Amino acid sequence: MPSPTAIVSSRGAKRLAAGHPWVFRSDLASAPDAPPGVVRVADARGHALGWAWWSPASEIVLRRVTRDANATIDGAWWHGRLRRAAERRAPLGAVTNACRIVHGEGDGLPALVVDRYDEWLVVQLLSAAVEAQRALIIDALRELFAPAGILARNDAPVRAREGLARDVELLDGAVPEAVEVNEHGVRYLAAPWTGQKTGAFLDQRENRVMLGALARGRALDVFSYHGSFALHLARGAASVTAVDASAQALERAQANAARNGIGTLSCVEADAFDYLRDAAARGEQFDVIALDPPALAKNRGSVAGALRGYKELNLRAMRLLAPGGLLFTASCSYHVTKPMFLDVVREAAADSHRPMILRGMTGQPLDHPEVVTIPESGYLKGVLLENGDG
Ligand code: SAH
């Protein structure tokens, strides 16, 4: 019996050839006669193009996982790909007990996220084809990592677009409510069951360490969540203020400060836009500021508004910088590209009437690989600026 084959249009084949794994419904010339799962891919002339995840209910009907037409996507294949992804992260083992092990397309495993928090794994099965392979994936994860528990945070909204239920489900062993993360010696609690993403923002690890090493004087962590930037800033700063709109997040931040023996974290529950404006009106100044808002552009349609929001936040933060002060500003909106974000920073700098020096730009860390031919694998950008005044 030949395996079910998806035939893609020439436009679909061109996209695959350009290094992008997705085929949209409109580029499907002939659908495979198969339930969600793994299918062969070929072009209209019958040339084999490898194997792909097949998601009949999704707009992204195919996600190619290998060009090798002779591959067999079985337990051994999963084991091999997951092992390679883990090996890529090996250097992180020396500095933290929490990292992303699989970043979907970035690791050649579309629609799958696996995060490790100490002895526990949190997974997100984000397409119908990946969901169909759940047992293979869990078996391979057990073999490779021998976790104490595996939790599925399948409450991500993209599951709905795949026709999948949204839920949080324990798949193996037991997973605690809170796990202590050690990030370069700074400790904080992640919340795998209820926290944002899979329990913490692992993607800012290196930026936090970088800013912590530069911290001095008065430091400010805006959009603090559980205080992760603040904890690193406290290493060098005399005082640290954490601002967030969520009282619950700030309670966690305060508890995390205590966990690290930091007695100087002052928490302010406020809207960040208001706080920054009011602090400037009071004549306050800071030597180091972290500005890490949530994704302001959730979709293409909200980009223009998001850019205005980013500009306003950055402008207000720049106005609070002491002479020589540092601002680390980030955007995690996929729809706001690197050039767009730099434009925003430049516009805010112009309006701030301060000579803002570009000290560095950052992208994604080792455990969140961004493949250059797959824009969707990249979302996080950071810019470090110095107020050159004075
Ligand atoms: N910097 C954090 C992650 C920030 S996540 C880290 O490194 O872990 C974004 C945070 O922004 C959330 O905690 C959310 O409660 C907060 N937030 C969202 N909108 C806000 C607003 N308008 N003002 C202040 N905080 C806001």
Short mmCIF file of C-alpha atoms and ligand atoms in Angstrom, two decimals:
data_model
loop_
_atom_site.label_atom_id
_atom_site.label_comp_id
_atom_site.label_asym_id
_atom_site.label_seq_id
_atom_site.Cartn_x
_atom_site.Cartn_y
_atom_site.Cartn_z
CA MET A 1 0.00 0.00 0.00
CA PRO A 2 1.55 3.35 -1.01
CA SER A 3 1.46 5.97 1.78
CA PRO A 4 -1.08 8.78 1.41
CA THR A 5 0.47 11.62 -0.58
CA ALA A 6 -0.27 15.34 -0.58
CA ILE A 7 0.29 17.03 -3.94
CA VAL A 8 1.32 20.66 -3.72
CA SER A 9 0.97 23.37 -6.35
CA SER A 10 4.06 24.87 -7.98
CA ARG A 11 3.76 27.86 -5.65
CA GLY A 12 3.69 25.51 -2.67
CA ALA A 13 6.72 23.62 -3.99
CA LYS A 14 8.57 26.90 -4.51
CA ARG A 15 7.92 27.91 -0.94
CA LEU A 16 9.26 24.56 0.31
CA ALA A 17 12.34 24.94 -1.91
CA ALA A 18 12.96 28.36 -0.35
CA GLY A 19 13.36 26.73 3.04
CA HIS A 20 9.93 27.35 4.49
CA PRO A 21 8.11 24.24 5.76
CA TRP A 22 4.51 25.47 5.52
CA VAL A 23 2.01 24.77 2.75
CA PHE A 24 -1.27 26.66 2.93
CA ARG A 25 -4.62 25.22 1.90
CA SER A 26 -4.61 27.32 -1.27
CA ASP A 27 -1.36 25.61 -2.36
CA LEU A 28 -2.68 22.10 -1.92
CA ALA A 29 -3.36 20.60 -5.37
CA SER A 30 -4.61 17.29 -4.03
CA ALA A 31 -5.33 16.29 -0.45
CA PRO A 32 -4.05 12.99 0.92
CA ASP A 33 -6.72 10.49 1.84
CA ALA A 34 -5.62 10.29 5.44
CA PRO A 35 -6.48 11.43 8.98
CA PRO A 36 -4.21 14.03 10.64
CA GLY A 37 -0.66 12.68 10.90
CA VAL A 38 2.36 12.12 8.70
CA VAL A 39 2.02 12.08 4.89
CA ARG A 40 4.25 12.05 1.84
CA VAL A 41 4.58 15.26 -0.16
CA ALA A 42 5.07 15.49 -3.93
CA ASP A 43 4.80 18.17 -6.59
CA ALA A 44 2.35 18.07 -9.48
CA ARG A 45 4.84 16.18 -11.65
CA GLY A 46 5.19 13.48 -9.03
CA HIS A 47 8.61 14.49 -7.69
CA ALA A 48 8.94 13.45 -4.07
CA LEU A 49 9.42 16.40 -1.67
CA GLY A 50 9.70 14.47 1.58
CA TRP A 51 7.29 14.09 4.51
CA ALA A 52 5.04 16.52 6.29
CA TRP A 53 2.58 16.94 9.14
CA TRP A 54 -0.94 16.86 7.69
CA SER A 55 -3.55 19.05 9.42
CA PRO A 56 -6.76 18.93 7.34
CA ALA A 57 -8.66 21.43 9.52
CA SER A 58 -5.91 24.05 9.57
CA GLU A 59 -5.11 26.80 7.08
CA ILE A 60 -1.54 25.48 7.30
CA VAL A 61 -2.42 22.07 5.93
CA LEU A 62 1.16 20.79 5.63
CA ARG A 63 4.33 21.38 7.63
CA ARG A 64 7.28 19.62 6.10
CA VAL A 65 9.62 17.87 8.50
CA THR A 66 12.10 16.25 6.14
CA ARG A 67 13.14 16.45 2.48
CA ASP A 68 14.19 12.80 2.64
CA ALA A 69 11.58 10.78 0.75
CA ASN A 70 13.03 7.57 2.21
CA ALA A 71 12.62 8.64 5.83
CA THR A 72 10.37 6.71 8.18
CA ILE A 73 8.74 8.92 10.83
CA ASP A 74 8.63 6.51 13.72
CA GLY A 75 9.81 6.33 17.32
CA ALA A 76 13.47 6.15 16.27
CA TRP A 77 13.04 9.25 14.08
CA TRP A 78 11.50 11.18 16.97
CA HIS A 79 14.19 9.99 19.30
CA GLY A 80 16.91 11.21 16.91
CA ARG A 81 15.40 14.62 16.30
CA LEU A 82 14.66 15.25 19.96
CA ARG A 83 18.18 14.16 20.90
CA ARG A 84 19.69 16.62 18.42
CA ALA A 85 17.52 19.40 19.80
CA ALA A 86 18.66 18.54 23.33
CA GLU A 87 22.30 18.46 22.23
CA ARG A 88 21.97 21.97 20.78
CA ARG A 89 21.11 23.16 24.32
CA ALA A 90 23.97 21.34 26.03
CA PRO A 91 25.88 24.55 26.96
CA LEU A 92 22.86 25.78 28.93
CA GLY A 93 23.10 22.81 31.29
CA ALA A 94 25.98 24.52 33.06
CA VAL A 95 24.04 27.72 33.83
CA THR A 96 20.39 26.79 34.30
CA ASN A 97 17.98 23.96 35.07
CA ALA A 98 15.25 25.34 32.80
CA CYS A 99 15.27 25.75 29.05
CA ARG A 100 13.24 25.17 25.93
CA ILE A 101 14.16 21.80 24.46
CA VAL A 102 12.03 22.07 21.32
CA HIS A 103 11.16 25.39 19.65
CA GLY A 104 8.86 24.07 16.90
CA GLU A 105 9.96 24.94 13.39
CA GLY A 106 13.24 26.29 14.80
CA ASP A 107 14.21 22.72 15.66
CA GLY A 108 12.69 21.04 12.60
CA LEU A 109 9.74 19.89 14.70
CA PRO A 110 6.85 22.11 13.62
CA ALA A 111 4.00 22.76 16.03
CA LEU A 112 5.78 21.21 19.01
CA VAL A 113 7.09 22.98 22.10
CA VAL A 114 8.90 21.20 24.91
CA ASP A 115 10.20 23.13 27.90
CA ARG A 116 12.23 21.63 30.70
CA TYR A 117 11.81 22.90 34.25
CA ASP A 118 14.31 21.00 36.34
CA GLU A 119 13.08 17.36 36.41
CA TRP A 120 9.77 18.15 34.72
CA LEU A 121 8.72 18.69 31.11
CA VAL A 122 5.94 20.90 29.80
CA VAL A 123 4.81 20.23 26.23
CA GLN A 124 2.52 21.99 23.77
CA LEU A 125 1.10 19.89 20.93
CA LEU A 126 0.03 22.64 18.57
CA SER A 127 -1.23 20.84 15.47
CA ALA A 128 -3.54 17.93 14.74
CA ALA A 129 -0.65 15.99 13.19
CA VAL A 130 1.51 16.39 16.28
CA GLU A 131 -1.45 15.51 18.50
CA ALA A 132 -1.87 12.31 16.45
CA GLN A 133 1.73 11.36 17.31
CA ARG A 134 1.38 12.11 21.01
CA ALA A 135 2.24 8.58 22.17
CA LEU A 136 5.43 8.43 20.07
CA ILE A 137 6.51 11.84 21.34
CA ILE A 138 5.87 11.05 25.00
CA ASP A 139 7.71 7.72 24.70
CA ALA A 140 10.75 9.39 23.12
CA LEU A 141 10.76 12.13 25.79
CA ARG A 142 10.61 9.51 28.54
CA GLU A 143 13.52 7.58 27.02
CA LEU A 144 15.68 10.65 26.53
CA PHE A 145 15.02 12.68 29.67
CA ALA A 146 13.43 10.29 32.20
CA PRO A 147 11.33 13.22 33.53
CA ALA A 148 9.53 13.08 36.89
CA GLY A 149 6.41 14.27 35.09
CA ILE A 150 5.11 15.60 31.78
CA LEU A 151 2.42 18.27 31.61
CA ALA A 152 0.61 19.30 28.42
CA ARG A 153 -0.16 23.03 28.34
CA ASN A 154 -2.52 22.54 25.46
CA ASP A 155 -4.51 25.64 26.36
CA ALA A 156 -2.79 27.70 23.63
CA PRO A 157 -5.32 29.48 21.36
CA VAL A 158 -3.71 28.11 18.14
CA ARG A 159 -5.09 24.67 19.03
CA ALA A 160 -8.58 25.93 18.14
CA ARG A 161 -7.43 26.65 14.57
CA GLU A 162 -6.41 23.01 14.29
CA GLY A 163 -9.81 21.80 15.46
CA LEU A 164 -8.28 20.63 18.74
CA ALA A 165 -9.61 21.00 22.29
CA ARG A 166 -7.84 23.44 24.62
CA ASP A 167 -6.89 21.98 27.98
CA VAL A 168 -4.14 21.42 30.53
CA GLU A 169 -3.47 17.76 31.05
CA LEU A 170 -1.01 15.68 33.04
CA LEU A 171 0.45 13.14 30.62
CA ASP A 172 2.93 11.34 32.83
CA GLY A 173 4.09 11.16 36.45
CA ALA A 174 3.36 14.23 38.58
CA VAL A 175 4.14 17.92 38.04
CA PRO A 176 4.21 20.38 40.97
CA GLU A 177 2.44 23.76 41.07
CA ALA A 178 5.77 25.58 41.31
CA VAL A 179 9.29 24.67 40.23
CA GLU A 180 12.39 26.55 41.31
CA VAL A 181 14.38 27.76 38.31
CA ASN A 182 18.03 28.54 38.78
CA GLU A 183 19.12 31.02 36.13
CA HIS A 184 22.82 31.83 36.40
CA GLY A 185 22.55 31.71 40.17
CA VAL A 186 19.31 33.72 40.39
CA ARG A 187 16.38 31.66 41.63
CA TYR A 188 12.71 32.13 40.81
CA LEU A 189 9.58 30.01 40.79
CA ALA A 190 8.01 28.92 37.52
CA ALA A 191 4.31 27.97 37.47
CA PRO A 192 3.91 25.19 34.88
CA TRP A 193 0.17 24.66 35.39
CA THR A 194 -0.98 28.27 35.47
CA GLY A 195 1.87 30.62 34.49
CA GLN A 196 2.17 32.47 31.20
CA LYS A 197 3.54 30.48 28.27
CA THR A 198 4.58 27.17 29.89
CA GLY A 199 5.26 28.71 33.29
CA ALA A 200 7.98 31.32 32.79
CA PHE A 201 9.60 33.56 30.17
CA LEU A 202 12.67 31.47 29.40
CA ASP A 203 13.45 33.47 26.27
CA GLN A 204 14.75 36.53 28.19
CA ARG A 205 17.34 34.58 30.21
CA GLU A 206 20.45 35.97 28.49
CA ASN A 207 19.08 39.49 28.35
CA ARG A 208 18.44 39.41 32.09
CA VAL A 209 21.97 38.20 32.76
CA MET A 210 23.44 40.85 30.45
CA LEU A 211 21.49 43.67 32.09
CA GLY A 212 22.18 42.34 35.58
CA ALA A 213 25.92 42.52 34.90
CA LEU A 214 25.53 46.21 33.93
CA ALA A 215 23.21 47.17 36.80
CA ARG A 216 24.03 49.99 39.22
CA GLY A 217 22.32 52.81 41.11
CA ARG A 218 18.53 52.94 40.73
CA ALA A 219 17.03 50.21 38.58
CA LEU A 220 13.53 49.82 37.15
CA ASP A 221 11.86 46.66 35.78
CA VAL A 222 8.74 47.57 33.80
CA PHE A 223 6.33 44.72 32.91
CA SER A 224 8.05 42.74 35.60
CA TYR A 225 5.77 39.65 35.77
CA HIS A 226 7.45 37.47 38.43
CA GLY A 227 10.37 39.88 38.76
CA SER A 228 12.89 37.98 36.70
CA PHE A 229 14.69 41.08 35.35
CA ALA A 230 14.41 42.74 38.77
CA LEU A 231 16.15 39.83 40.48
CA HIS A 232 19.11 40.09 38.11
CA LEU A 233 19.17 43.89 38.40
CA ALA A 234 19.38 43.58 42.18
CA ARG A 235 22.80 42.02 41.76
CA GLY A 236 24.36 45.40 40.97
CA ALA A 237 21.77 48.08 41.71
CA ALA A 238 21.31 49.85 45.04
CA SER A 239 17.53 49.81 44.64
CA VAL A 240 15.12 48.08 42.26
CA THR A 241 11.51 48.95 41.47
CA ALA A 242 9.27 46.38 39.75
CA VAL A 243 6.15 47.59 37.93
CA ASP A 244 3.31 45.38 36.69
CA ALA A 245 -0.45 45.69 36.29
CA SER A 246 -0.98 42.33 37.97
CA ALA A 247 -0.95 42.25 41.78
CA GLN A 248 -0.62 38.47 41.68
CA ALA A 249 2.46 38.66 39.47
CA LEU A 250 4.03 41.17 41.87
CA GLU A 251 3.32 38.90 44.86
CA ARG A 252 5.37 36.27 43.07
CA ALA A 253 8.07 38.84 42.35
CA GLN A 254 8.26 39.76 46.04
CA ALA A 255 8.43 36.09 47.05
CA ASN A 256 11.18 35.52 44.47
CA ALA A 257 13.12 38.47 45.89
CA ALA A 258 12.93 36.91 49.36
CA ARG A 259 14.07 33.58 47.90
CA ASN A 260 17.25 35.34 46.74
CA GLY A 261 17.79 37.27 49.97
CA ILE A 262 16.96 40.58 48.25
CA GLY A 263 15.39 43.01 50.69
CA THR A 264 15.22 46.01 48.40
CA LEU A 265 12.58 45.19 45.77
CA SER A 266 9.82 47.75 45.76
CA CYS A 267 6.78 46.62 43.81
CA VAL A 268 4.33 49.02 42.17
CA GLU A 269 1.01 47.77 40.85
CA ALA A 270 0.24 50.12 37.98
CA ASP A 271 -0.35 50.49 34.30
CA ALA A 272 3.12 50.83 32.81
CA PHE A 273 2.19 53.73 30.53
CA ASP A 274 0.82 55.71 33.49
CA TYR A 275 3.68 54.79 35.80
CA LEU A 276 6.33 55.95 33.32
CA ARG A 277 4.53 59.23 32.68
CA ASP A 278 3.96 59.94 36.38
CA ALA A 279 7.53 59.04 37.35
CA ALA A 280 8.84 61.53 34.77
CA ALA A 281 6.45 64.18 36.13
CA ARG A 282 7.87 63.56 39.61
CA GLY A 283 11.37 64.14 38.19
CA GLU A 284 12.53 60.60 38.91
CA GLN A 285 15.58 59.18 37.17
CA PHE A 286 16.89 55.65 36.79
CA ASP A 287 20.32 54.28 35.90
CA VAL A 288 19.06 51.03 34.38
CA ILE A 289 15.63 50.23 32.95
CA ALA A 290 14.22 46.95 31.58
CA LEU A 291 11.17 47.40 29.37
CA ASP A 292 9.65 44.04 28.41
CA PRO A 293 5.99 44.49 27.46
CA PRO A 294 3.66 41.68 26.36
CA ALA A 295 3.18 41.30 22.59
CA LEU A 296 1.36 44.52 21.71
CA ALA A 297 0.64 43.28 18.16
CA LYS A 298 -1.34 40.06 18.43
CA ASN A 299 -2.05 39.97 14.68
CA ARG A 300 -1.27 41.78 11.45
CA GLY A 301 -4.23 44.11 11.89
CA SER A 302 -2.99 45.48 15.18
CA VAL A 303 0.54 46.38 14.05
CA ALA A 304 -0.07 50.11 13.57
CA GLY A 305 -1.53 50.53 17.05
CA ALA A 306 1.21 48.38 18.53
CA LEU A 307 3.91 50.54 16.96
CA ARG A 308 2.34 53.61 18.54
CA GLY A 309 2.31 51.80 21.89
CA TYR A 310 5.94 50.72 21.62
CA LYS A 311 7.00 54.21 20.65
CA GLU A 312 5.17 55.79 23.56
CA LEU A 313 6.56 53.31 26.08
CA ASN A 314 10.11 53.73 24.82
CA LEU A 315 9.86 57.50 24.74
CA ARG A 316 8.57 57.59 28.32
CA ALA A 317 11.31 55.21 29.47
CA MET A 318 14.03 57.25 27.74
CA ARG A 319 12.81 60.36 29.56
CA LEU A 320 13.47 58.60 32.86
CA LEU A 321 17.09 57.74 32.07
CA ALA A 322 19.79 59.42 34.12
CA PRO A 323 22.80 60.68 32.12
CA GLY A 324 24.71 57.56 31.09
CA GLY A 325 21.68 55.43 32.01
CA LEU A 326 20.88 52.21 30.20
CA LEU A 327 17.58 51.07 28.69
CA PHE A 328 17.03 47.51 27.58
CA THR A 329 13.89 47.47 25.46
CA ALA A 330 12.27 44.37 23.98
CA SER A 331 9.46 43.38 21.66
CA CYS A 332 8.11 39.84 21.48
CA SER A 333 5.51 40.64 18.79
CA TYR A 334 6.17 38.43 15.78
CA HIS A 335 4.28 40.91 13.60
CA VAL A 336 6.66 43.72 14.56
CA THR A 337 9.79 42.94 12.58
CA LYS A 338 13.34 43.85 13.53
CA PRO A 339 13.45 46.86 11.15
CA MET A 340 10.07 48.06 12.42
CA PHE A 341 11.23 47.87 16.01
CA LEU A 342 14.44 49.76 15.28
CA ASP A 343 12.36 52.46 13.56
CA VAL A 344 10.24 52.78 16.68
CA VAL A 345 13.33 53.10 18.85
CA ARG A 346 14.75 55.76 16.54
CA GLU A 347 11.50 57.76 16.56
CA ALA A 348 11.29 57.59 20.36
CA ALA A 349 14.96 58.63 20.64
CA ALA A 350 14.34 61.63 18.38
CA ASP A 351 11.38 62.77 20.49
CA SER A 352 13.31 62.23 23.72
CA HIS A 353 15.84 64.89 22.67
CA ARG A 354 18.60 62.73 24.07
CA PRO A 355 21.49 61.23 22.11
CA MET A 356 20.62 57.55 22.55
CA ILE A 357 23.61 55.34 21.84
CA LEU A 358 23.01 51.87 20.37
CA ARG A 359 24.99 49.61 22.69
CA GLY A 360 23.76 46.32 21.28
CA MET A 361 20.97 44.31 19.77
CA THR A 362 19.86 40.87 20.80
CA GLY A 363 17.73 38.17 19.22
CA GLN A 364 16.72 34.78 20.45
CA PRO A 365 18.80 32.60 22.75
CA LEU A 366 20.29 29.23 21.92
CA ASP A 367 17.18 27.36 23.07
CA HIS A 368 14.76 29.36 20.87
CA PRO A 369 16.42 28.92 17.47
CA GLU A 370 15.29 31.29 14.72
CA VAL A 371 15.75 29.79 11.26
CA VAL A 372 16.51 32.56 8.78
CA THR A 373 14.21 31.17 6.07
CA ILE A 374 11.31 30.78 8.55
CA PRO A 375 10.34 34.24 9.81
CA GLU A 376 7.67 32.72 12.06
CA SER A 377 10.35 31.01 14.15
CA GLY A 378 11.58 34.45 15.25
CA TYR A 379 9.67 36.92 17.40
CA LEU A 380 11.93 38.33 20.10
CA LYS A 381 14.18 41.33 19.62
CA GLY A 382 15.98 43.46 22.14
CA VAL A 383 17.88 46.73 21.97
CA LEU A 384 20.28 48.07 24.59
CA LEU A 385 20.56 51.85 24.61
CA GLU A 386 22.62 54.34 26.59
CA ASN A 387 21.60 57.89 27.29
CA GLY A 388 24.64 59.73 25.91
CA ASP A 389 23.60 63.00 27.60
CA GLY A 390 25.87 64.67 30.13
N1 SAH B 1 9.71 40.71 31.99
C1 SAH B 1 9.05 39.48 32.34
C2 SAH B 1 7.95 39.10 31.38
C3 SAH B 1 6.90 40.16 31.15
S1 SAH B 1 5.39 39.51 30.59
C4 SAH B 1 10.08 38.35 32.47
O1 SAH B 1 11.24 38.54 32.09
O2 SAH B 1 9.72 37.27 32.94
C5 SAH B 1 4.38 40.89 30.50
C6 SAH B 1 3.86 41.39 31.83
O3 SAH B 1 3.23 42.64 31.55
C7 SAH B 1 2.81 40.55 32.53
O4 SAH B 1 3.24 40.29 33.83
C8 SAH B 1 1.54 41.44 32.57
O5 SAH B 1 0.84 41.35 33.81
C9 SAH B 1 2.13 42.80 32.42
N2 SAH B 1 1.27 43.83 31.80
C10 SAH B 1 0.49 43.71 30.70
N3 SAH B 1 -0.04 44.92 30.39
C11 SAH B 1 0.43 45.81 31.30
C12 SAH B 1 0.27 47.22 31.48
N4 SAH B 1 -0.47 47.96 30.66
N5 SAH B 1 0.94 47.81 32.49
C13 SAH B 1 1.71 47.08 33.33
N6 SAH B 1 1.89 45.75 33.19
C14 SAH B 1 1.26 45.13 32.19
#
